[in-house]
Amino acid sequence: MTEKLVVAIDGPAGAGKSTISKKIANALKLEYIDTGAMYRALTLKVLEEGIDINDVDKILDILAKTSITFNDNHIYLDGVRVDKEIRENRINLHVSNIAKIKEVRREMVKIQRKLSHVSNVIMDGRDIGTVVLPNANFKFFITASVEERANRRYKELLSKGEKNVNYEQILKEIKERDRIDSTREFAPLKKAKDAYEIDTTNMTICEVVDKIINIIEGR
Ligand code: CDP
């Protein structure tokens, strides 16, 4: 029997983690778990319910009554598929404030670890190599300059037909999300000591995917 394979991918907003992780999952037949999508789904629910983003008690109350599940690479919030909705810019604006709540993280990490037991997995997020799966076989920390990341996010939003997207505004928002994610008290965004760091600023998606697969396959 071959050993179970667990791959952790971390990095800041817009570094390309999810695109890269999906491709690696396909190539190596791994289950892909997008942990950012889980924080995004909870944020969607909080906004839809009209809850004050700073009302931690209400947010925890809602979390206890919420089901977030994956099926076939789609995410479901209380049984409803929400892949598209969780990528809207209104979610980008608020997700880091929800993700910094300690009790929210504790619950999410529980679910994430359970999901990782099921099969060979690649999981992406901010704290996968450091907190969620510290024993992962391979850890990668994917970065890019903040300007390049803002540019990628700008193009992504435009291609999805979002109105009123402005590069300078997105740059500002990404910097703010970086700040909240890296300075929060619980499980901040940080490279694990044993992670390979890849700066993708001047790399194509294909180059990054090849580089990671080569490392995993020991070439
Ligand atoms: O796709 P993008 O890099 O913009 O973000 P994401 O991976 O979907 O994550 C959205 C937000 O969720 C991040 O900015 C973090 O605030 C939070 N997050 C987290 O705290 N921990 C994780 N493991 C994953 C996401």
XYZ file of C-alpha atoms and ligand atoms in Angstrom:
244
model
C 0.000 0.000 0.000
C 1.329 3.471 -0.776
C 1.543 6.133 1.917
C -1.275 8.644 2.236
C -0.373 11.920 0.515
C -1.224 15.220 2.187
C -0.252 18.507 0.525
C -0.652 21.925 2.206
C -0.745 25.136 0.168
C -0.700 28.502 1.932
C -0.230 32.072 0.844
C -1.786 35.532 0.662
C -4.871 36.633 -1.304
C -4.591 36.415 -5.058
C -1.398 34.353 -5.126
C -3.176 31.716 -7.213
C -3.529 28.997 -4.591
C -6.917 27.713 -5.638
C -6.201 27.612 -9.379
C -2.917 25.822 -8.757
C -4.362 23.437 -6.171
C -7.201 22.378 -8.479
C -4.765 21.545 -11.267
C -2.477 19.580 -8.974
C -5.490 17.731 -7.553
C -6.487 16.716 -11.078
C -3.012 15.676 -12.104
C -2.245 13.642 -8.975
C -5.799 12.415 -8.260
C -6.056 14.165 -4.906
C -9.152 15.517 -3.190
C -9.045 19.339 -3.215
C -10.231 21.158 -0.098
C -10.564 24.934 -0.372
C -10.615 26.205 3.221
C -10.997 29.843 2.153
C -14.310 28.847 0.585
C -15.538 27.755 4.018
C -14.793 31.144 5.619
C -16.350 32.760 2.557
C -19.532 30.677 2.889
C -19.952 31.708 6.520
C -19.370 35.346 5.529
C -22.072 35.019 2.868
C -24.525 33.725 5.450
C -23.678 36.523 7.901
C -24.253 39.153 5.199
C -27.453 37.533 3.937
C -28.849 37.395 7.469
C -28.018 41.067 7.945
C -25.856 40.365 10.988
C -23.408 43.040 12.110
C -19.960 41.886 11.017
C -18.580 42.853 14.459
C -21.195 40.957 16.462
C -19.136 37.895 17.397
C -21.870 36.278 19.521
C -24.414 36.426 16.716
C -21.840 35.102 14.239
C -21.070 32.124 16.481
C -24.768 31.531 16.943
C -25.245 31.457 13.167
C -22.214 29.201 12.681
C -23.721 26.626 15.055
C -26.862 26.525 12.897
C -25.047 26.446 9.568
C -23.987 23.530 7.424
C -21.004 23.969 5.109
C -20.201 20.946 2.951
C -18.319 20.010 -0.206
C -19.536 17.685 -2.913
C -17.753 17.056 -6.189
C -15.630 20.191 -5.762
C -18.676 22.378 -5.159
C -19.424 24.112 -1.877
C -22.879 24.034 -0.303
C -24.219 26.403 2.327
C -27.188 24.809 4.111
C -27.588 22.532 1.128
C -27.486 25.285 -1.500
C -24.588 25.484 -3.961
C -22.835 28.841 -3.510
C -19.612 28.608 -5.591
C -20.375 31.829 -7.425
C -21.762 33.920 -4.590
C -18.766 33.371 -2.312
C -16.415 34.933 -4.907
C -18.298 38.235 -5.089
C -16.345 41.283 -4.017
C -18.660 41.967 -1.048
C -17.348 38.698 0.416
C -13.704 39.674 -0.255
C -14.339 42.824 1.737
C -15.543 41.103 4.909
C -14.168 37.568 5.019
C -10.954 38.360 6.892
C -12.884 39.959 9.736
C -14.905 36.783 10.171
C -11.854 34.528 9.765
C -9.982 36.255 12.569
C -12.505 35.128 15.210
C -10.903 32.421 17.347
C -14.042 30.318 17.872
C -14.863 30.437 14.165
C -11.379 29.132 13.379
C -11.644 26.380 15.981
C -14.820 25.033 14.367
C -13.492 25.333 10.832
C -10.229 23.574 11.676
C -12.210 20.667 13.188
C -14.137 20.232 9.938
C -10.993 20.648 7.832
C -9.078 17.954 9.707
C -12.008 15.553 9.378
C -12.140 16.202 5.635
C -8.408 15.509 5.358
C -8.797 11.993 6.768
C -10.934 10.827 3.893
C -8.362 10.444 1.117
C -5.170 11.806 -0.390
C -5.680 15.543 -0.203
C -4.428 18.941 -1.224
C -5.740 21.682 1.072
C -5.218 25.408 0.586
C -5.596 28.361 2.916
C -3.591 30.508 5.309
C -2.782 28.198 8.217
C -2.784 24.741 6.652
C 0.943 24.001 6.992
C 1.229 25.718 10.362
C -1.971 24.744 12.221
C -4.477 22.573 10.369
C -2.175 19.899 8.920
C 1.267 20.383 10.503
C 2.235 16.821 9.498
C 1.504 17.296 5.796
C 3.979 15.452 3.539
C 4.556 18.560 1.449
C 4.010 22.230 2.277
C 4.151 25.117 -0.150
C 3.958 28.842 0.503
C 2.849 30.597 -2.667
C 3.439 34.330 -2.960
C 3.533 37.115 -5.556
C 4.026 40.864 -5.348
C 0.962 42.684 -4.025
C 0.614 44.583 -7.327
C 0.586 41.354 -9.319
C -1.932 39.785 -6.940
C -4.208 42.826 -7.205
C -3.896 42.659 -10.977
C -4.929 38.980 -11.012
C -7.913 39.651 -8.764
C -8.902 42.661 -10.890
C -8.934 40.539 -14.047
C -10.812 37.740 -12.289
C -13.587 40.083 -11.123
C -13.848 41.733 -14.547
C -14.101 38.356 -16.255
C -16.953 37.430 -13.918
C -18.850 40.534 -14.956
C -18.552 42.436 -11.653
C -19.387 46.095 -12.111
C -17.420 48.996 -10.644
C -14.096 47.217 -10.333
C -11.185 49.552 -9.943
C -7.568 48.391 -9.801
C -6.447 50.934 -7.184
C -9.368 50.003 -4.956
C -8.619 46.283 -5.252
C -4.948 46.917 -4.463
C -6.030 48.717 -1.314
C -8.404 45.909 -0.333
C -5.778 43.200 -0.853
C -3.276 45.130 1.262
C -5.869 45.433 3.994
C -6.689 41.702 3.840
C -2.949 40.871 3.960
C -2.658 43.077 7.022
C -5.566 41.449 8.871
C -4.540 37.888 7.872
C -0.884 38.335 8.851
C -1.339 40.209 12.110
C -4.325 38.407 13.634
C -3.769 36.732 16.965
C -4.901 33.209 16.044
C -3.259 31.236 13.243
C -1.939 34.201 11.263
C -0.768 33.810 7.693
C 2.820 32.637 7.990
C 5.174 30.364 6.090
C 5.695 27.051 7.886
C 9.382 26.431 8.604
C 9.394 23.341 6.414
C 7.424 24.855 3.493
C 8.851 25.430 0.023
C 8.355 29.089 -0.872
C 7.464 29.902 -4.477
C 7.279 33.490 -5.707
C 4.902 33.336 -8.671
C 5.115 37.011 -9.694
C 6.778 36.186 -13.001
C 5.572 32.608 -13.418
C 2.696 31.159 -15.411
C 0.175 28.889 -13.704
C 1.610 25.978 -15.662
C 5.132 26.674 -14.457
C 4.025 26.783 -10.834
C 2.023 23.562 -11.164
C 4.960 21.772 -12.823
C 7.358 22.975 -10.176
C 5.158 21.685 -7.345
C 4.476 18.340 -9.022
C 8.194 17.872 -9.646
C 8.929 18.447 -5.980
C 6.169 16.054 -4.862
C 7.348 13.388 -7.296
C 10.932 13.915 -6.201
C 12.286 14.907 -9.598
O -8.794 33.434 -2.879
P -8.216 34.347 -1.865
O -6.747 34.122 -1.675
O -8.589 35.749 -2.064
O -8.866 34.013 -0.499
P -9.362 32.650 0.120
O -8.275 31.637 0.102
O -10.657 32.285 -0.485
O -9.573 33.088 1.645
C -10.420 34.148 1.970
C -10.107 34.636 3.381
O -10.435 33.617 4.317
C -8.656 34.989 3.653
O -8.325 36.324 3.325
C -8.532 34.738 5.147
O -8.976 35.858 5.890
C -9.513 33.612 5.388
N -8.875 32.297 5.497
C -8.301 31.948 6.673
O -8.268 32.739 7.599
N -7.782 30.695 6.856
C -7.795 29.808 5.867
N -7.294 28.586 6.071
C -8.345 30.151 4.619
C -8.879 31.424 4.455
